[in-house]
Amino acid sequence: MVRNKQPKTPPKLEVEGKPVLTGICPECVARYVLLAVRDPLGFKRDAAEEIASYFDSAKKVADTGMFITYSGEYRGVPVTVCSTGSGAPDTEIAFMDFIQYSAADTFIRVGTSGSYHPAVRVGDVVISSGAVRDDGTSREYVKTSYPAVASHEVVLALSDAAEEVGASYHIGITRSNDSIYCGQGRPVKDYMQDEHLAIPDYWRRAGVMNVERETSIILTLSNLFHVRGGSVCAVVNSTPHGYLDVSAGVQDAIRTALEGIRRLNHWDAQVKKSGKKWWTPSLLQG
């Protein structure tokens, strides 16, 4: 007699149907979610609290110590913002909780980055069209040959918003990796290998606009789980210009993200009314 063996999997990280790590609940999360790292290079206080201060109204809906979440409205549009720890592993946890425990379908990273590109200056904003997957976490989901591509609707909304807010912005490829020291070509106490020395120039020649640690996991997971992903990051340090300016451009990045969401909300209403699957400029004439 052959018995069917059921595969065993680890238990869900929830208590009474509620995720333990983020503490969010479906009814307290908006369709549009901003993910932001608690980052002293960009924020003087908790990132979610600071971004929520731009809302017309905001309420803290979850705080587990590891993740803090606010929901509210920006110019009449419901928005949620969640602050996380740094890097792809913490961002993955927040993202997956929102995917499993809410109806959110649009995820935008807002934060800081550095740049190897001489045309990108400190204080500029980079809107990611895609990302180099040099993080370790996204490899746990799919082979690295799978591209990390931003939603075309999100990129268009963010670029249109950047124009309105007057940000100095670029659209292009972001590199996401795990190490901010040797992995980004930054020596520590004279320790550096030959491959580390080559990193800044290698990615400059490839035309990469900026470097940080979270965009690739958001874009990869967004595509795998059929939601929209995007990223808008201020550049606070530059390798070719040898310059660091804490919080430079962060206000522009936040305003670009929020105005981008306002546009997406309007376009989503047009898509629903038209019965189309995607938003295109032709709907503006409808």
PDB file of C-alpha atoms in Angstrom:
ATOM      1  CA  MET A   1       0.000   0.000   0.000  1.00  0.00           C
ATOM      2  CA  VAL A   2       1.396   3.411  -1.016  1.00  0.00           C
ATOM      3  CA  ARG A   3       0.530   6.363   1.156  1.00  0.00           C
ATOM      4  CA  ASN A   4       0.548   9.892  -0.151  1.00  0.00           C
ATOM      5  CA  LYS A   5       3.013  11.906   1.824  1.00  0.00           C
ATOM      6  CA  GLN A   6       2.117  15.526   2.377  1.00  0.00           C
ATOM      7  CA  PRO A   7       5.084  17.899   2.071  1.00  0.00           C
ATOM      8  CA  LYS A   8       5.914  19.676   5.284  1.00  0.00           C
ATOM      9  CA  THR A   9       6.512  23.413   5.274  1.00  0.00           C
ATOM     10  CA  PRO A  10       7.424  25.825   8.060  1.00  0.00           C
ATOM     11  CA  PRO A  11       4.465  27.407   9.870  1.00  0.00           C
ATOM     12  CA  LYS A  12       3.206  30.797   8.785  1.00  0.00           C
ATOM     13  CA  LEU A  13       4.577  33.719  10.792  1.00  0.00           C
ATOM     14  CA  GLU A  14       1.164  34.777  11.995  1.00  0.00           C
ATOM     15  CA  VAL A  15      -1.006  34.665  15.098  1.00  0.00           C
ATOM     16  CA  GLU A  16      -4.771  34.500  14.686  1.00  0.00           C
ATOM     17  CA  GLY A  17      -4.401  35.356  11.009  1.00  0.00           C
ATOM     18  CA  LYS A  18      -2.297  38.464  11.607  1.00  0.00           C
ATOM     19  CA  PRO A  19       1.358  38.709  10.493  1.00  0.00           C
ATOM     20  CA  VAL A  20       3.652  38.937  13.499  1.00  0.00           C
ATOM     21  CA  LEU A  21       6.534  40.762  11.822  1.00  0.00           C
ATOM     22  CA  THR A  22       4.673  43.763  10.360  1.00  0.00           C
ATOM     23  CA  GLY A  23       1.417  43.624  12.332  1.00  0.00           C
ATOM     24  CA  ILE A  24      -0.622  44.966   9.404  1.00  0.00           C
ATOM     25  CA  CYS A  25      -4.277  44.143   8.728  1.00  0.00           C
ATOM     26  CA  PRO A  26      -6.107  44.185   5.358  1.00  0.00           C
ATOM     27  CA  GLU A  27      -8.481  47.004   6.227  1.00  0.00           C
ATOM     28  CA  CYS A  28      -5.678  49.369   7.269  1.00  0.00           C
ATOM     29  CA  VAL A  29      -3.618  49.130   4.063  1.00  0.00           C
ATOM     30  CA  ALA A  30      -4.194  51.222   0.946  1.00  0.00           C
ATOM     31  CA  ARG A  31      -3.797  50.057  -2.635  1.00  0.00           C
ATOM     32  CA  TYR A  32      -0.644  52.162  -3.009  1.00  0.00           C
ATOM     33  CA  VAL A  33       2.267  51.339  -0.683  1.00  0.00           C
ATOM     34  CA  LEU A  34       5.555  53.159  -0.192  1.00  0.00           C
ATOM     35  CA  LEU A  35       8.477  51.199   1.257  1.00  0.00           C
ATOM     36  CA  ALA A  36      11.256  53.203   2.910  1.00  0.00           C
ATOM     37  CA  VAL A  37      14.390  52.247   4.832  1.00  0.00           C
ATOM     38  CA  ARG A  38      15.070  53.794   8.236  1.00  0.00           C
ATOM     39  CA  ASP A  39      18.108  55.592   6.885  1.00  0.00           C
ATOM     40  CA  PRO A  40      20.079  58.422   8.566  1.00  0.00           C
ATOM     41  CA  LEU A  41      21.488  59.330   5.148  1.00  0.00           C
ATOM     42  CA  GLY A  42      18.031  60.498   4.191  1.00  0.00           C
ATOM     43  CA  PHE A  43      15.713  60.827   7.194  1.00  0.00           C
ATOM     44  CA  LYS A  44      16.095  62.616  10.516  1.00  0.00           C
ATOM     45  CA  ARG A  45      13.386  60.439  12.109  1.00  0.00           C
ATOM     46  CA  ASP A  46      11.624  57.203  11.261  1.00  0.00           C
ATOM     47  CA  ALA A  47      11.183  57.123   7.483  1.00  0.00           C
ATOM     48  CA  ALA A  48       7.501  56.176   7.601  1.00  0.00           C
ATOM     49  CA  GLU A  49       6.762  58.942  10.090  1.00  0.00           C
ATOM     50  CA  GLU A  50       8.601  61.502   7.994  1.00  0.00           C
ATOM     51  CA  ILE A  51       6.924  60.514   4.726  1.00  0.00           C
ATOM     52  CA  ALA A  52       3.509  60.376   6.442  1.00  0.00           C
ATOM     53  CA  SER A  53       4.032  64.000   7.487  1.00  0.00           C
ATOM     54  CA  TYR A  54       3.459  64.885   3.808  1.00  0.00           C
ATOM     55  CA  PHE A  55      -0.016  63.303   3.943  1.00  0.00           C
ATOM     56  CA  ASP A  56      -3.149  65.391   4.478  1.00  0.00           C
ATOM     57  CA  SER A  57      -4.031  62.959   7.241  1.00  0.00           C
ATOM     58  CA  ALA A  58      -2.126  59.996   8.652  1.00  0.00           C
ATOM     59  CA  LYS A  59      -2.475  57.362  11.347  1.00  0.00           C
ATOM     60  CA  LYS A  60       0.017  54.829  12.640  1.00  0.00           C
ATOM     61  CA  VAL A  61      -1.656  51.481  11.928  1.00  0.00           C
ATOM     62  CA  ALA A  62       1.118  49.073  12.937  1.00  0.00           C
ATOM     63  CA  ASP A  63       4.367  49.166  14.899  1.00  0.00           C
ATOM     64  CA  THR A  64       6.224  45.978  15.735  1.00  0.00           C
ATOM     65  CA  GLY A  65       9.558  47.622  16.424  1.00  0.00           C
ATOM     66  CA  MET A  66      10.895  45.987  13.272  1.00  0.00           C
ATOM     67  CA  PHE A  67       8.410  47.661  10.928  1.00  0.00           C
ATOM     68  CA  ILE A  68       6.321  50.827  11.345  1.00  0.00           C
ATOM     69  CA  THR A  69       3.329  51.494   9.092  1.00  0.00           C
ATOM     70  CA  TYR A  70       1.204  54.595   8.561  1.00  0.00           C
ATOM     71  CA  SER A  71      -1.902  54.947   6.402  1.00  0.00           C
ATOM     72  CA  GLY A  72      -3.693  58.095   5.376  1.00  0.00           C
ATOM     73  CA  GLU A  73      -4.527  60.278   2.406  1.00  0.00           C
ATOM     74  CA  TYR A  74      -2.445  62.430   0.119  1.00  0.00           C
ATOM     75  CA  ARG A  75      -4.546  64.934  -1.830  1.00  0.00           C
ATOM     76  CA  GLY A  76      -7.529  62.657  -1.442  1.00  0.00           C
ATOM     77  CA  VAL A  77      -5.747  59.424  -2.425  1.00  0.00           C
ATOM     78  CA  PRO A  78      -5.359  56.632   0.172  1.00  0.00           C
ATOM     79  CA  VAL A  79      -1.682  55.797   0.709  1.00  0.00           C
ATOM     80  CA  THR A  80       0.280  53.517   3.046  1.00  0.00           C
ATOM     81  CA  VAL A  81       3.944  53.864   3.970  1.00  0.00           C
ATOM     82  CA  CYS A  82       6.045  51.262   5.783  1.00  0.00           C
ATOM     83  CA  SER A  83       9.537  51.763   7.191  1.00  0.00           C
ATOM     84  CA  THR A  84      11.906  48.813   7.183  1.00  0.00           C
ATOM     85  CA  GLY A  85      15.431  47.874   8.086  1.00  0.00           C
ATOM     86  CA  SER A  86      18.117  48.255   5.454  1.00  0.00           C
ATOM     87  CA  GLY A  87      18.681  45.843   2.585  1.00  0.00           C
ATOM     88  CA  ALA A  88      16.799  43.263   0.559  1.00  0.00           C
ATOM     89  CA  PRO A  89      16.099  40.751   3.399  1.00  0.00           C
ATOM     90  CA  ASP A  90      14.101  43.221   5.525  1.00  0.00           C
ATOM     91  CA  THR A  91      12.376  44.671   2.467  1.00  0.00           C
ATOM     92  CA  GLU A  92      11.357  41.168   1.394  1.00  0.00           C
ATOM     93  CA  ILE A  93       9.602  40.554   4.716  1.00  0.00           C
ATOM     94  CA  ALA A  94       7.550  43.740   4.492  1.00  0.00           C
ATOM     95  CA  PHE A  95       6.707  43.202   0.840  1.00  0.00           C
ATOM     96  CA  MET A  96       5.576  39.615   1.344  1.00  0.00           C
ATOM     97  CA  ASP A  97       3.363  40.547   4.290  1.00  0.00           C
ATOM     98  CA  PHE A  98       1.630  43.195   2.198  1.00  0.00           C
ATOM     99  CA  ILE A  99       1.197  40.704  -0.648  1.00  0.00           C
ATOM    100  CA  GLN A 100      -0.319  38.059   1.630  1.00  0.00           C
ATOM    101  CA  TYR A 101      -2.290  40.184   4.101  1.00  0.00           C
ATOM    102  CA  SER A 102      -3.607  43.106   2.043  1.00  0.00           C
ATOM    103  CA  ALA A 103      -5.042  44.014  -1.345  1.00  0.00           C
ATOM    104  CA  ALA A 104      -2.190  46.409  -2.170  1.00  0.00           C
ATOM    105  CA  ASP A 105      -1.077  46.166  -5.796  1.00  0.00           C
ATOM    106  CA  THR A 106       1.428  49.003  -6.218  1.00  0.00           C
ATOM    107  CA  PHE A 107       4.770  49.178  -4.371  1.00  0.00           C
ATOM    108  CA  ILE A 108       7.231  52.048  -4.687  1.00  0.00           C
ATOM    109  CA  ARG A 109      10.563  52.339  -2.924  1.00  0.00           C
ATOM    110  CA  VAL A 110      11.524  55.809  -1.721  1.00  0.00           C
ATOM    111  CA  GLY A 111      14.967  56.419  -0.294  1.00  0.00           C
ATOM    112  CA  THR A 112      18.614  57.272  -0.852  1.00  0.00           C
ATOM    113  CA  SER A 113      21.333  55.998  -3.119  1.00  0.00           C
ATOM    114  CA  GLY A 114      24.829  56.664  -4.392  1.00  0.00           C
ATOM    115  CA  SER A 115      26.043  57.019  -7.961  1.00  0.00           C
ATOM    116  CA  TYR A 116      29.027  56.087 -10.116  1.00  0.00           C
ATOM    117  CA  HIS A 117      27.700  58.066 -13.085  1.00  0.00           C
ATOM    118  CA  PRO A 118      29.326  61.454 -13.813  1.00  0.00           C
ATOM    119  CA  ALA A 119      26.068  62.882 -15.200  1.00  0.00           C
ATOM    120  CA  VAL A 120      24.231  62.167 -11.936  1.00  0.00           C
ATOM    121  CA  ARG A 121      24.872  64.725  -9.231  1.00  0.00           C
ATOM    122  CA  VAL A 122      24.235  64.734  -5.505  1.00  0.00           C
ATOM    123  CA  GLY A 123      20.677  65.961  -4.953  1.00  0.00           C
ATOM    124  CA  ASP A 124      19.386  64.447  -8.197  1.00  0.00           C
ATOM    125  CA  VAL A 125      16.618  61.867  -8.213  1.00  0.00           C
ATOM    126  CA  VAL A 126      16.767  58.546 -10.065  1.00  0.00           C
ATOM    127  CA  ILE A 127      13.602  56.789 -11.239  1.00  0.00           C
ATOM    128  CA  SER A 128      14.436  53.135 -11.824  1.00  0.00           C
ATOM    129  CA  SER A 129      13.398  51.538 -15.094  1.00  0.00           C
ATOM    130  CA  GLY A 130      15.045  48.317 -13.961  1.00  0.00           C
ATOM    131  CA  ALA A 131      17.703  46.995 -11.601  1.00  0.00           C
ATOM    132  CA  VAL A 132      20.857  44.912 -11.593  1.00  0.00           C
ATOM    133  CA  ARG A 133      20.128  41.978  -9.274  1.00  0.00           C
ATOM    134  CA  ASP A 134      23.324  41.884  -7.237  1.00  0.00           C
ATOM    135  CA  ASP A 135      21.367  41.268  -4.026  1.00  0.00           C
ATOM    136  CA  GLY A 136      21.274  37.800  -2.517  1.00  0.00           C
ATOM    137  CA  THR A 137      17.602  37.689  -1.507  1.00  0.00           C
ATOM    138  CA  SER A 138      16.008  37.828  -4.957  1.00  0.00           C
ATOM    139  CA  ARG A 139      18.141  34.840  -5.984  1.00  0.00           C
ATOM    140  CA  GLU A 140      16.214  32.803  -3.428  1.00  0.00           C
ATOM    141  CA  TYR A 141      13.118  33.276  -5.618  1.00  0.00           C
ATOM    142  CA  VAL A 142      14.274  33.001  -9.226  1.00  0.00           C
ATOM    143  CA  LYS A 143      17.426  32.721 -11.308  1.00  0.00           C
ATOM    144  CA  THR A 144      19.433  35.909 -11.831  1.00  0.00           C
ATOM    145  CA  SER A 145      18.719  35.763 -15.575  1.00  0.00           C
ATOM    146  CA  TYR A 146      15.164  36.839 -14.672  1.00  0.00           C
ATOM    147  CA  PRO A 147      15.032  40.633 -15.091  1.00  0.00           C
ATOM    148  CA  ALA A 148      14.108  43.137 -12.392  1.00  0.00           C
ATOM    149  CA  VAL A 149      11.924  45.517 -14.398  1.00  0.00           C
ATOM    150  CA  ALA A 150       9.791  48.385 -13.111  1.00  0.00           C
ATOM    151  CA  SER A 151       6.142  48.778 -14.077  1.00  0.00           C
ATOM    152  CA  HIS A 152       5.916  51.019 -17.131  1.00  0.00           C
ATOM    153  CA  GLU A 153       2.894  52.738 -15.569  1.00  0.00           C
ATOM    154  CA  VAL A 154       4.827  53.520 -12.396  1.00  0.00           C
ATOM    155  CA  VAL A 155       7.856  54.831 -14.326  1.00  0.00           C
ATOM    156  CA  LEU A 156       5.633  57.086 -16.434  1.00  0.00           C
ATOM    157  CA  ALA A 157       3.726  58.364 -13.398  1.00  0.00           C
ATOM    158  CA  LEU A 158       6.930  59.083 -11.469  1.00  0.00           C
ATOM    159  CA  SER A 159       8.606  60.861 -14.379  1.00  0.00           C
ATOM    160  CA  ASP A 160       5.524  63.009 -14.961  1.00  0.00           C
ATOM    161  CA  ALA A 161       5.437  63.805 -11.239  1.00  0.00           C
ATOM    162  CA  ALA A 162       9.147  64.672 -11.186  1.00  0.00           C
ATOM    163  CA  GLU A 163       8.508  67.212 -13.917  1.00  0.00           C
ATOM    164  CA  GLU A 164       5.738  68.813 -11.867  1.00  0.00           C
ATOM    165  CA  VAL A 165       7.703  69.051  -8.631  1.00  0.00           C
ATOM    166  CA  GLY A 166      10.734  70.428 -10.453  1.00  0.00           C
ATOM    167  CA  ALA A 167      13.119  67.642  -9.479  1.00  0.00           C
ATOM    168  CA  SER A 168      16.389  67.135 -11.321  1.00  0.00           C
ATOM    169  CA  TYR A 169      15.806  63.533 -12.325  1.00  0.00           C
ATOM    170  CA  HIS A 170      17.116  60.642 -14.389  1.00  0.00           C
ATOM    171  CA  ILE A 171      15.424  57.474 -15.634  1.00  0.00           C
ATOM    172  CA  GLY A 172      17.559  54.365 -15.913  1.00  0.00           C
ATOM    173  CA  ILE A 173      19.070  51.251 -14.400  1.00  0.00           C
ATOM    174  CA  THR A 174      19.756  50.940 -10.664  1.00  0.00           C
ATOM    175  CA  ARG A 175      22.244  48.512  -9.189  1.00  0.00           C
ATOM    176  CA  SER A 176      21.104  46.799  -5.981  1.00  0.00           C
ATOM    177  CA  ASN A 177      23.658  44.879  -3.953  1.00  0.00           C
ATOM    178  CA  ASP A 178      24.154  43.857  -0.323  1.00  0.00           C
ATOM    179  CA  SER A 179      27.463  45.398   0.776  1.00  0.00           C
ATOM    180  CA  ILE A 180      27.839  49.160   1.087  1.00  0.00           C
ATOM    181  CA  TYR A 181      31.583  48.855   1.595  1.00  0.00           C
ATOM    182  CA  CYS A 182      33.733  46.575  -0.572  1.00  0.00           C
ATOM    183  CA  GLY A 183      30.692  45.494  -2.605  1.00  0.00           C
ATOM    184  CA  GLN A 184      30.268  49.092  -3.753  1.00  0.00           C
ATOM    185  CA  GLY A 185      33.996  49.696  -4.223  1.00  0.00           C
ATOM    186  CA  ARG A 186      34.443  51.447  -0.870  1.00  0.00           C
ATOM    187  CA  PRO A 187      37.644  50.350   0.965  1.00  0.00           C
ATOM    188  CA  VAL A 188      37.839  49.720   4.711  1.00  0.00           C
ATOM    189  CA  LYS A 189      41.206  50.181   6.461  1.00  0.00           C
ATOM    190  CA  ASP A 190      43.000  49.724   3.125  1.00  0.00           C
ATOM    191  CA  TYR A 191      41.332  46.350   2.537  1.00  0.00           C
ATOM    192  CA  MET A 192      40.287  45.960  -1.080  1.00  0.00           C
ATOM    193  CA  GLN A 193      40.545  43.229  -3.714  1.00  0.00           C
ATOM    194  CA  ASP A 194      41.126  43.862  -7.406  1.00  0.00           C
ATOM    195  CA  GLU A 195      37.510  43.046  -8.260  1.00  0.00           C
ATOM    196  CA  HIS A 196      36.318  45.641  -5.732  1.00  0.00           C
ATOM    197  CA  LEU A 197      38.514  48.349  -7.253  1.00  0.00           C
ATOM    198  CA  ALA A 198      36.874  47.759 -10.632  1.00  0.00           C
ATOM    199  CA  ILE A 199      33.251  48.050  -9.409  1.00  0.00           C
ATOM    200  CA  PRO A 200      32.595  51.815  -9.809  1.00  0.00           C
ATOM    201  CA  ASP A 201      34.075  52.045 -13.303  1.00  0.00           C
ATOM    202  CA  TYR A 202      32.498  48.772 -14.429  1.00  0.00           C
ATOM    203  CA  TRP A 203      28.971  49.966 -13.670  1.00  0.00           C
ATOM    204  CA  ARG A 204      29.696  53.501 -14.882  1.00  0.00           C
ATOM    205  CA  ARG A 205      30.613  52.087 -18.295  1.00  0.00           C
ATOM    206  CA  ALA A 206      27.396  50.049 -18.224  1.00  0.00           C
ATOM    207  CA  GLY A 207      25.409  53.252 -17.752  1.00  0.00           C
ATOM    208  CA  VAL A 208      24.014  52.413 -14.317  1.00  0.00           C
ATOM    209  CA  MET A 209      22.475  55.547 -12.802  1.00  0.00           C
ATOM    210  CA  ASN A 210      22.645  54.755  -9.075  1.00  0.00           C
ATOM    211  CA  VAL A 211      23.421  52.095  -6.500  1.00  0.00           C
ATOM    212  CA  GLU A 212      21.507  51.044  -3.368  1.00  0.00           C
ATOM    213  CA  ARG A 213      20.220  47.850  -1.708  1.00  0.00           C
ATOM    214  CA  GLU A 214      16.451  47.438  -2.067  1.00  0.00           C
ATOM    215  CA  THR A 215      15.124  48.209  -5.544  1.00  0.00           C
ATOM    216  CA  SER A 216      15.925  44.864  -7.178  1.00  0.00           C
ATOM    217  CA  ILE A 217      14.015  42.807  -4.601  1.00  0.00           C
ATOM    218  CA  ILE A 218      10.931  45.039  -4.958  1.00  0.00           C
ATOM    219  CA  LEU A 219      10.960  44.899  -8.754  1.00  0.00           C
ATOM    220  CA  THR A 220      11.646  41.156  -8.889  1.00  0.00           C
ATOM    221  CA  LEU A 221       8.918  40.238  -6.411  1.00  0.00           C
ATOM    222  CA  SER A 222       6.458  42.659  -7.990  1.00  0.00           C
ATOM    223  CA  ASN A 223       6.784  40.871 -11.322  1.00  0.00           C
ATOM    224  CA  LEU A 224       6.679  37.405  -9.793  1.00  0.00           C
ATOM    225  CA  PHE A 225       3.498  38.201  -7.853  1.00  0.00           C
ATOM    226  CA  HIS A 226       1.798  40.223 -10.608  1.00  0.00           C
ATOM    227  CA  VAL A 227       1.724  43.647  -8.958  1.00  0.00           C
ATOM    228  CA  ARG A 228       3.301  46.958  -9.938  1.00  0.00           C
ATOM    229  CA  GLY A 229       6.722  47.919  -8.644  1.00  0.00           C
ATOM    230  CA  GLY A 230       8.846  51.021  -8.883  1.00  0.00           C
ATOM    231  CA  SER A 231      11.570  53.017  -7.182  1.00  0.00           C
ATOM    232  CA  VAL A 232      12.544  56.655  -6.824  1.00  0.00           C
ATOM    233  CA  CYS A 233      15.717  57.451  -4.910  1.00  0.00           C
ATOM    234  CA  ALA A 234      17.639  60.612  -4.148  1.00  0.00           C
ATOM    235  CA  VAL A 235      21.387  60.537  -4.773  1.00  0.00           C
ATOM    236  CA  VAL A 236      23.179  61.594  -1.590  1.00  0.00           C
ATOM    237  CA  ASN A 237      26.726  60.539  -2.512  1.00  0.00           C
ATOM    238  CA  SER A 238      28.723  60.456  -5.732  1.00  0.00           C
ATOM    239  CA  THR A 239      31.876  58.522  -6.555  1.00  0.00           C
ATOM    240  CA  PRO A 240      33.011  60.630  -9.551  1.00  0.00           C
ATOM    241  CA  HIS A 241      32.313  63.881  -7.706  1.00  0.00           C
ATOM    242  CA  GLY A 242      33.667  62.612  -4.352  1.00  0.00           C
ATOM    243  CA  TYR A 243      30.845  64.225  -2.449  1.00  0.00           C
ATOM    244  CA  LEU A 244      28.304  63.327   0.259  1.00  0.00           C
ATOM    245  CA  ASP A 245      25.338  65.488   1.285  1.00  0.00           C
ATOM    246  CA  VAL A 246      23.006  63.892   3.823  1.00  0.00           C
ATOM    247  CA  SER A 247      19.315  64.125   2.811  1.00  0.00           C
ATOM    248  CA  ALA A 248      20.076  65.862  -0.487  1.00  0.00           C
ATOM    249  CA  GLY A 249      17.156  65.416  -2.874  1.00  0.00           C
ATOM    250  CA  VAL A 250      15.101  63.316  -0.440  1.00  0.00           C
ATOM    251  CA  GLN A 251      12.264  65.830  -0.323  1.00  0.00           C
ATOM    252  CA  ASP A 252      12.070  65.730  -4.130  1.00  0.00           C
ATOM    253  CA  ALA A 253      12.010  61.924  -4.062  1.00  0.00           C
ATOM    254  CA  ILE A 254       9.150  61.870  -1.541  1.00  0.00           C
ATOM    255  CA  ARG A 255       7.103  64.450  -3.420  1.00  0.00           C
ATOM    256  CA  THR A 256       7.746  62.630  -6.707  1.00  0.00           C
ATOM    257  CA  ALA A 257       6.519  59.357  -5.208  1.00  0.00           C
ATOM    258  CA  LEU A 258       3.371  60.893  -3.752  1.00  0.00           C
ATOM    259  CA  GLU A 259       2.500  62.893  -6.852  1.00  0.00           C
ATOM    260  CA  GLY A 260       3.203  59.751  -8.885  1.00  0.00           C
ATOM    261  CA  ILE A 261       0.675  57.848  -6.806  1.00  0.00           C
ATOM    262  CA  ARG A 262      -1.868  60.596  -7.335  1.00  0.00           C
ATOM    263  CA  ARG A 263      -1.438  60.179 -11.072  1.00  0.00           C
ATOM    264  CA  LEU A 264      -1.669  56.408 -10.865  1.00  0.00           C
ATOM    265  CA  ASN A 265      -4.901  56.723  -8.919  1.00  0.00           C
ATOM    266  CA  HIS A 266      -6.360  58.942 -11.664  1.00  0.00           C
ATOM    267  CA  TRP A 267      -5.129  56.670 -14.441  1.00  0.00           C
ATOM    268  CA  ASP A 268      -6.411  53.565 -12.662  1.00  0.00           C
ATOM    269  CA  ALA A 269      -9.870  55.133 -12.563  1.00  0.00           C
ATOM    270  CA  GLN A 270      -9.627  55.810 -16.307  1.00  0.00           C
ATOM    271  CA  VAL A 271      -8.592  52.204 -16.979  1.00  0.00           C
ATOM    272  CA  LYS A 272     -11.503  50.877 -14.944  1.00  0.00           C
ATOM    273  CA  LYS A 273     -13.976  53.131 -16.730  1.00  0.00           C
ATOM    274  CA  SER A 274     -12.639  52.248 -20.186  1.00  0.00           C
ATOM    275  CA  GLY A 275     -12.493  48.506 -19.571  1.00  0.00           C
ATOM    276  CA  LYS A 276      -8.909  48.414 -20.808  1.00  0.00           C
ATOM    277  CA  LYS A 277      -6.155  46.365 -19.215  1.00  0.00           C
ATOM    278  CA  TRP A 278      -3.427  49.026 -19.295  1.00  0.00           C
ATOM    279  CA  TRP A 279      -3.278  52.789 -19.125  1.00  0.00           C
ATOM    280  CA  THR A 280      -2.095  54.482 -22.313  1.00  0.00           C
ATOM    281  CA  PRO A 281      -1.926  58.207 -23.215  1.00  0.00           C
ATOM    282  CA  SER A 282      -4.876  57.735 -25.565  1.00  0.00           C
ATOM    283  CA  LEU A 283      -7.142  57.426 -22.500  1.00  0.00           C
ATOM    284  CA  LEU A 284      -6.483  61.091 -21.749  1.00  0.00           C
ATOM    285  CA  GLN A 285      -8.517  61.914 -24.839  1.00  0.00           C
ATOM    286  CA  GLY A 286     -11.433  59.723 -23.811  1.00  0.00           C
TER     287      GLY A 286
END
